[in-house]
Amino acid sequence: SIKACLFDLDGVIVDTAKFHYIAWRRLANDLGFDLTLEQNEQLKGISRMESLDIILSIGGITLSKEERLARATEKNLRYLELCKQMTPNDVLPGVRTFMDELKQLSIPMGLGSASKNATIILNSIDMLRYFDTIVDGNRITKGKPDPQVFLMGAEDLQTKPENCAVFEDAVAGIQSAKSAGMLAVGIGVKTVLAEADIVIAGFEGFKFADLH
Ligand code: BG6
Ligand code: MG
């Protein structure tokens, strides 16, 4: 049975995926090529530097380490600028209701995100207070699809992996949850998140009991 829940941030709690896409696309455009929505799908759940490397390979561009760091920093500044427009109203539909239910049931909650901006984002949408632990891009050494991010979360919540449910919108995140031995709930479409145990379009109407 499920005793703890682990949530991805971007695309699950809040739709920052659209801001990541705008900022990455700008970077690609600056370098003289475009980034399609389909290519952007591959970047979901992937760390900032790994995402940059994927984009550079799409454009067939090689940059020095210093240039790569500068581009990544520039992308992040643009991304954070876009994120400034976010308010608690930007929490995705049904998320707060679902997390309120978990709180009421005393189900511990953890964040499992590749983002180094997780705390900033959670603060700006007033969702930090729901989490008993935050595992983010500043703590992990191996990104999704490696299971580390969710295994750390389970350990922090003192819950066995098999008793954890993971909510994820990224293919790499579903793979991470599955290799951690957890129940993987995909947020999105079945065709993309084929490896998930359950796929839902969003949290609206979703109840803890639906996990069983
Ligand atoms: C993931 C996003 O949650 O975090 C990726 O899905 C993003 O798109 C990654 O690149 C790293 O985020 P950040 O905020 O550290 O650049
Ligand atoms: Mg995500």
Coordinates of C-alpha atoms and ligand atoms in Angstrom, one line a residue, residues 8 10 20 24 43-48 51 75-76 79 113-117, ligand 1:
D8 CA 8.0 16.2 -9.5
D10 CA 7.9 21.3 -13.2
H20 CA 11.6 26.4 -19.7
W24 CA 15.6 27.1 -24.2
L43 CA 14.4 17.8 -22.1
K44 CA 11.7 17.3 -19.4
G45 CA 13.1 16.1 -16.2
I46 CA 16.7 16.5 -17.4
S47 CA 19.2 18.7 -15.6
R48 CA 20.1 22.2 -16.9
S51 CA 19.5 19.8 -21.4
K75 CA 19.0 30.7 -20.0
N76 CA 18.4 30.5 -16.3
Y79 CA 13.7 31.5 -17.1
S113 CA 13.0 17.5 -8.8
A114 CA 16.0 18.0 -11.1
S115 CA 15.6 21.8 -10.7
K116 CA 18.0 23.9 -8.8
N117 CA 15.3 26.6 -8.6
Ligands
BG6_1 C1 13.3 19.8 -14.5 C2 12.6 20.3 -15.7 O1 12.3 19.7 -13.5 O2 14.3 20.6 -14.0 C3 13.7 20.6 -16.8 O3 11.7 19.4 -16.2 C4 14.8 21.5 -16.2 O4 13.1 21.2 -17.9 C5 15.4 20.9 -15.0 O5 15.8 21.7 -17.2 C6 16.4 21.7 -14.3 O6 15.9 22.9 -13.9 P1 16.6 24.2 -13.4 O7 15.5 25.0 -12.8 O8 17.6 23.8 -12.4 O9 17.2 24.8 -14.6

